[in-house]
Amino acid sequence: MLIVADYHTHTRMSHGKGTIEENVIAAIEKGLKAVAVTDHGFAHIAYGMTRREARDARREVDALSQRYQRDITILLGVEANLTGLDGTVDIGGEKGKYFDIVLMGHHKAALPSRFSDFWHFFMVNELGLAGKSRKARVTDMNTKAYIRAVEKYDIDIIVHPMYAIDVDIGLLARACAEKGTAIEINSAHMLLTLEQICLAKAEGARFVINSDAHMPRNVGDFGFGIQTALEAGLTEDDIINAAGYSGKLPKNLEAMMQKKREGEL
Ligand SMILES: [Zn+2]
Ligand SMILES: [Zn+2]
């Protein structure tokens, strides 16, 4: 299985160690055709990008795209946070302004939209306040929040599902399949079981294998993700960033690739 793009990498703008250009160079050295820089969204308390950083990163990615246009496609993305039970995500209307692709997931240190969201995500999910007896109800609320976000926004990739909160992966996968959103197999922290991956595939989901690199040298490290995908019986045609993938891409990503084909980038 050959993976030709890394759509989830971090830089110093959040808690990565390298610069955008260092990630790009690492990706070229690993032979990738595309790399996305996807630092944390604005609501992340510890590592969120500021709007100014997003604006500066946009300029930098545009300049680097010119410099390395023969070598690689460079995308500016964001790892956005799920901040509300109503499916609110912390990018608002910024997508068109700064980002080529949008990744989204729940993160522990993201500032919830309202007090009720704080209560649900932090007190109930993370501190386990509801107790085991209400686990099914909490999972149902989490799943609905994810699905509402998928329906509301053009999200390209759901990152590391099952991180910090439980979701019904079958229902989420069905919503993702309908909207064309890919589900991530994260090579740094793999949280889905093989059974869950098979269930998501049965619902029609497509997948993406990413490094979630926080250091340039880890860009393009897909070993664990590939191993997991193979064990789950996935083929390159299930994985949007595999060399042999021939299906549709998520919406923003497809628009980017179309521009690239038309020579606008
Ligand atoms: Zn994350
Ligand atoms: Zn990440």
XYZ file of C-alpha atoms and ligand atoms in Angstrom:
267
model
C 0.000 0.000 0.000
C 1.481 3.325 -1.072
C 0.316 6.597 0.515
C 1.191 9.658 -1.557
C -0.104 12.602 0.506
C 0.012 13.601 4.157
C -3.022 15.718 5.018
C -2.354 16.137 8.754
C 0.898 17.738 9.979
C 1.694 20.340 12.634
C 4.166 23.200 12.841
C 5.276 25.732 15.444
C 1.976 27.563 14.934
C 0.473 24.995 17.297
C 2.650 22.512 19.152
C 4.745 21.164 16.318
C 8.506 21.691 16.297
C 9.219 22.721 12.708
C 8.318 25.407 10.227
C 5.937 25.066 7.288
C 8.880 24.883 4.894
C 10.603 22.180 6.947
C 7.455 20.038 6.723
C 7.323 20.662 2.981
C 10.969 19.678 2.479
C 10.469 16.537 4.590
C 7.433 15.608 2.490
C 9.393 16.078 -0.749
C 12.233 13.946 0.609
C 9.738 11.178 1.403
C 8.457 11.342 -2.171
C 4.959 12.652 -1.360
C 2.849 14.402 -3.970
C 0.968 16.604 -1.492
C 1.299 17.817 2.083
C -1.097 19.798 4.248
C -0.120 21.929 7.209
C -2.989 21.623 9.670
C -2.441 23.361 12.974
C -5.089 23.537 15.688
C -8.190 25.687 15.307
C -8.823 28.987 17.050
C -10.690 27.594 20.086
C -7.858 25.361 21.242
C -6.805 26.945 24.534
C -3.170 25.863 24.571
C -2.184 25.503 20.932
C -4.815 27.166 18.784
C -3.710 29.321 15.868
C -4.580 32.975 16.010
C -6.342 34.549 13.031
C -3.229 36.566 12.355
C -1.123 33.386 12.227
C -3.647 31.841 9.839
C -3.408 34.897 7.600
C 0.409 34.844 7.662
C 0.443 31.088 7.034
C -1.788 31.634 3.995
C 0.773 34.023 2.508
C 3.633 31.682 3.334
C 1.935 28.638 1.802
C 1.174 30.623 -1.354
C 4.828 31.663 -1.623
C 6.097 28.131 -0.932
C 3.639 26.736 -3.480
C 5.321 28.886 -6.124
C 8.793 27.871 -5.012
C 8.077 24.127 -4.878
C 5.412 23.875 -7.561
C 7.341 21.296 -9.557
C 7.896 19.110 -6.508
C 4.728 19.004 -4.455
C 1.231 20.392 -3.796
C 1.104 22.339 -0.526
C -2.178 22.894 1.258
C -3.008 25.105 4.191
C -5.506 23.345 6.396
C -6.785 23.499 9.927
C -7.453 20.856 12.568
C -10.684 22.429 13.731
C -12.394 21.691 17.047
C -15.904 20.484 17.704
C -17.090 23.058 20.214
C -20.860 22.617 20.422
C -23.449 19.882 20.756
C -25.261 21.609 17.921
C -22.296 20.752 15.670
C -20.537 24.104 15.965
C -16.920 24.021 14.804
C -14.381 26.764 15.546
C -13.689 27.921 12.025
C -16.905 29.767 11.313
C -16.727 31.524 7.999
C -12.942 31.516 7.925
C -12.572 28.510 5.644
C -12.885 30.347 2.400
C -10.601 33.039 3.679
C -7.596 31.020 4.747
C -7.882 27.271 4.445
C -7.755 24.843 1.545
C -8.907 21.869 3.562
C -10.669 21.346 6.876
C -9.981 18.570 9.349
C -12.179 18.339 12.418
C -12.338 16.457 15.683
C -12.982 16.792 19.368
C -10.006 17.970 21.430
C -9.718 18.104 25.193
C -8.404 21.640 25.420
C -10.864 23.318 23.076
C -13.033 26.067 24.474
C -16.689 25.007 24.181
C -19.219 27.377 22.590
C -21.611 27.579 25.578
C -21.725 26.538 29.201
C -23.962 23.568 28.323
C -21.337 22.410 25.806
C -18.603 22.782 28.420
C -20.728 20.727 30.790
C -21.230 17.978 28.215
C -17.745 17.749 26.714
C -15.679 18.407 29.817
C -17.663 17.448 32.914
C -19.661 14.577 31.441
C -17.252 13.087 28.902
C -13.842 13.801 30.333
C -14.543 13.696 34.044
C -17.096 10.918 33.609
C -19.659 12.796 35.677
C -22.672 11.063 34.171
C -21.510 7.641 35.318
C -21.669 4.359 33.447
C -25.447 4.137 33.450
C -25.767 7.102 31.084
C -22.916 6.067 28.790
C -25.208 5.187 25.868
C -26.972 8.540 26.082
C -23.675 10.444 26.216
C -22.351 8.510 23.195
C -25.569 9.332 21.355
C -25.155 13.064 22.090
C -21.504 12.984 21.000
C -22.397 11.192 17.766
C -25.161 13.657 16.962
C -22.788 16.587 17.542
C -20.267 15.114 15.082
C -22.955 14.361 12.498
C -24.418 17.867 12.750
C -20.935 19.290 12.135
C -20.445 17.032 9.110
C -23.803 18.169 7.709
C -23.260 21.855 8.495
C -19.736 22.395 7.131
C -17.615 21.115 4.267
C -15.285 19.004 6.363
C -12.763 16.973 4.424
C -11.557 14.702 7.197
C -12.787 13.594 10.622
C -9.576 13.194 12.619
C -8.888 10.408 15.112
C -12.488 9.438 15.946
C -12.900 8.016 19.486
C -10.217 10.336 20.869
C -11.388 11.469 24.317
C -15.067 10.890 23.557
C -17.033 7.886 22.360
C -19.058 7.999 19.182
C -21.202 5.475 17.329
C -18.814 4.937 14.475
C -21.398 3.269 12.213
C -23.741 6.262 12.316
C -20.902 8.748 11.921
C -19.466 6.763 8.986
C -22.857 6.775 7.249
C -23.128 10.571 7.557
C -19.542 10.946 6.341
C -20.194 8.659 3.366
C -23.218 10.738 2.357
C -21.320 14.025 2.617
C -18.042 12.720 1.146
C -16.032 13.296 4.334
C -13.135 10.901 4.929
C -12.426 9.164 8.231
C -8.867 9.283 9.449
C -6.671 6.364 10.341
C -4.158 8.303 12.412
C -0.651 6.820 12.391
C 0.364 8.573 15.618
C -2.610 7.615 17.747
C -4.827 4.930 16.380
C -8.007 4.674 18.372
C -10.338 2.806 16.060
C -10.508 -0.964 16.451
C -10.338 -3.175 13.380
C -14.028 -3.972 13.900
C -14.891 -0.260 13.892
C -12.935 0.291 10.665
C -14.790 -2.620 9.035
C -18.109 -1.225 10.259
C -17.282 2.220 8.849
C -16.343 0.661 5.515
C -19.606 -1.285 5.432
C -21.431 2.051 5.814
C -19.646 3.328 2.719
C -16.989 5.491 4.375
C -13.718 6.347 2.759
C -10.539 6.681 4.764
C -7.353 8.717 4.859
C -4.055 7.657 6.447
C -2.194 10.572 8.019
C 0.970 10.973 10.092
C -0.254 13.727 12.486
C 3.461 14.610 12.550
C 4.572 17.139 15.154
C 8.155 17.133 13.894
C 9.299 17.492 10.281
C 11.094 14.152 10.365
C 7.777 12.387 11.085
C 5.979 13.848 8.062
C 4.995 10.922 5.837
C 5.355 8.309 8.594
C 2.393 6.113 7.768
C 3.688 2.730 8.981
C 1.201 2.125 11.780
C -1.703 3.485 9.768
C -0.898 1.261 6.773
C -0.509 -1.785 8.993
C -3.878 -1.081 10.641
C -5.596 -0.518 7.290
C -4.219 -3.777 5.886
C -5.244 -5.702 8.998
C -8.759 -4.309 8.606
C -8.825 -5.528 5.001
C -8.839 -2.076 3.371
C -7.429 -1.640 -0.116
C -5.982 1.444 -1.828
C -9.409 2.138 -3.288
C -10.768 2.750 0.223
C -8.125 5.375 1.023
C -8.276 8.819 -0.550
C -4.521 9.470 -0.282
C -3.382 6.077 -1.578
C -1.625 5.854 -4.954
C -4.297 3.548 -6.355
C -7.362 5.491 -5.198
C -9.734 6.195 -8.057
C -12.874 7.477 -6.286
C -14.106 10.949 -5.400
C -12.220 13.264 -3.075
C -13.824 15.300 -0.255
C -15.230 18.603 -1.474
C -12.540 21.166 -0.592
C -9.766 18.804 -1.543
C -11.361 18.074 -4.905
C -11.710 21.821 -5.548
C -8.013 22.310 -4.750
C -6.914 19.485 -7.001
C -9.128 20.790 -9.791
C -7.468 24.229 -9.549
C -4.091 22.531 -9.612
C -5.034 20.571 -12.742
C -6.208 23.756 -14.433
C -2.895 25.374 -13.649
C -4.305 28.102 -11.449
C -1.996 27.091 -8.631
Zn -5.961 16.090 17.034
Zn -3.145 16.838 14.940
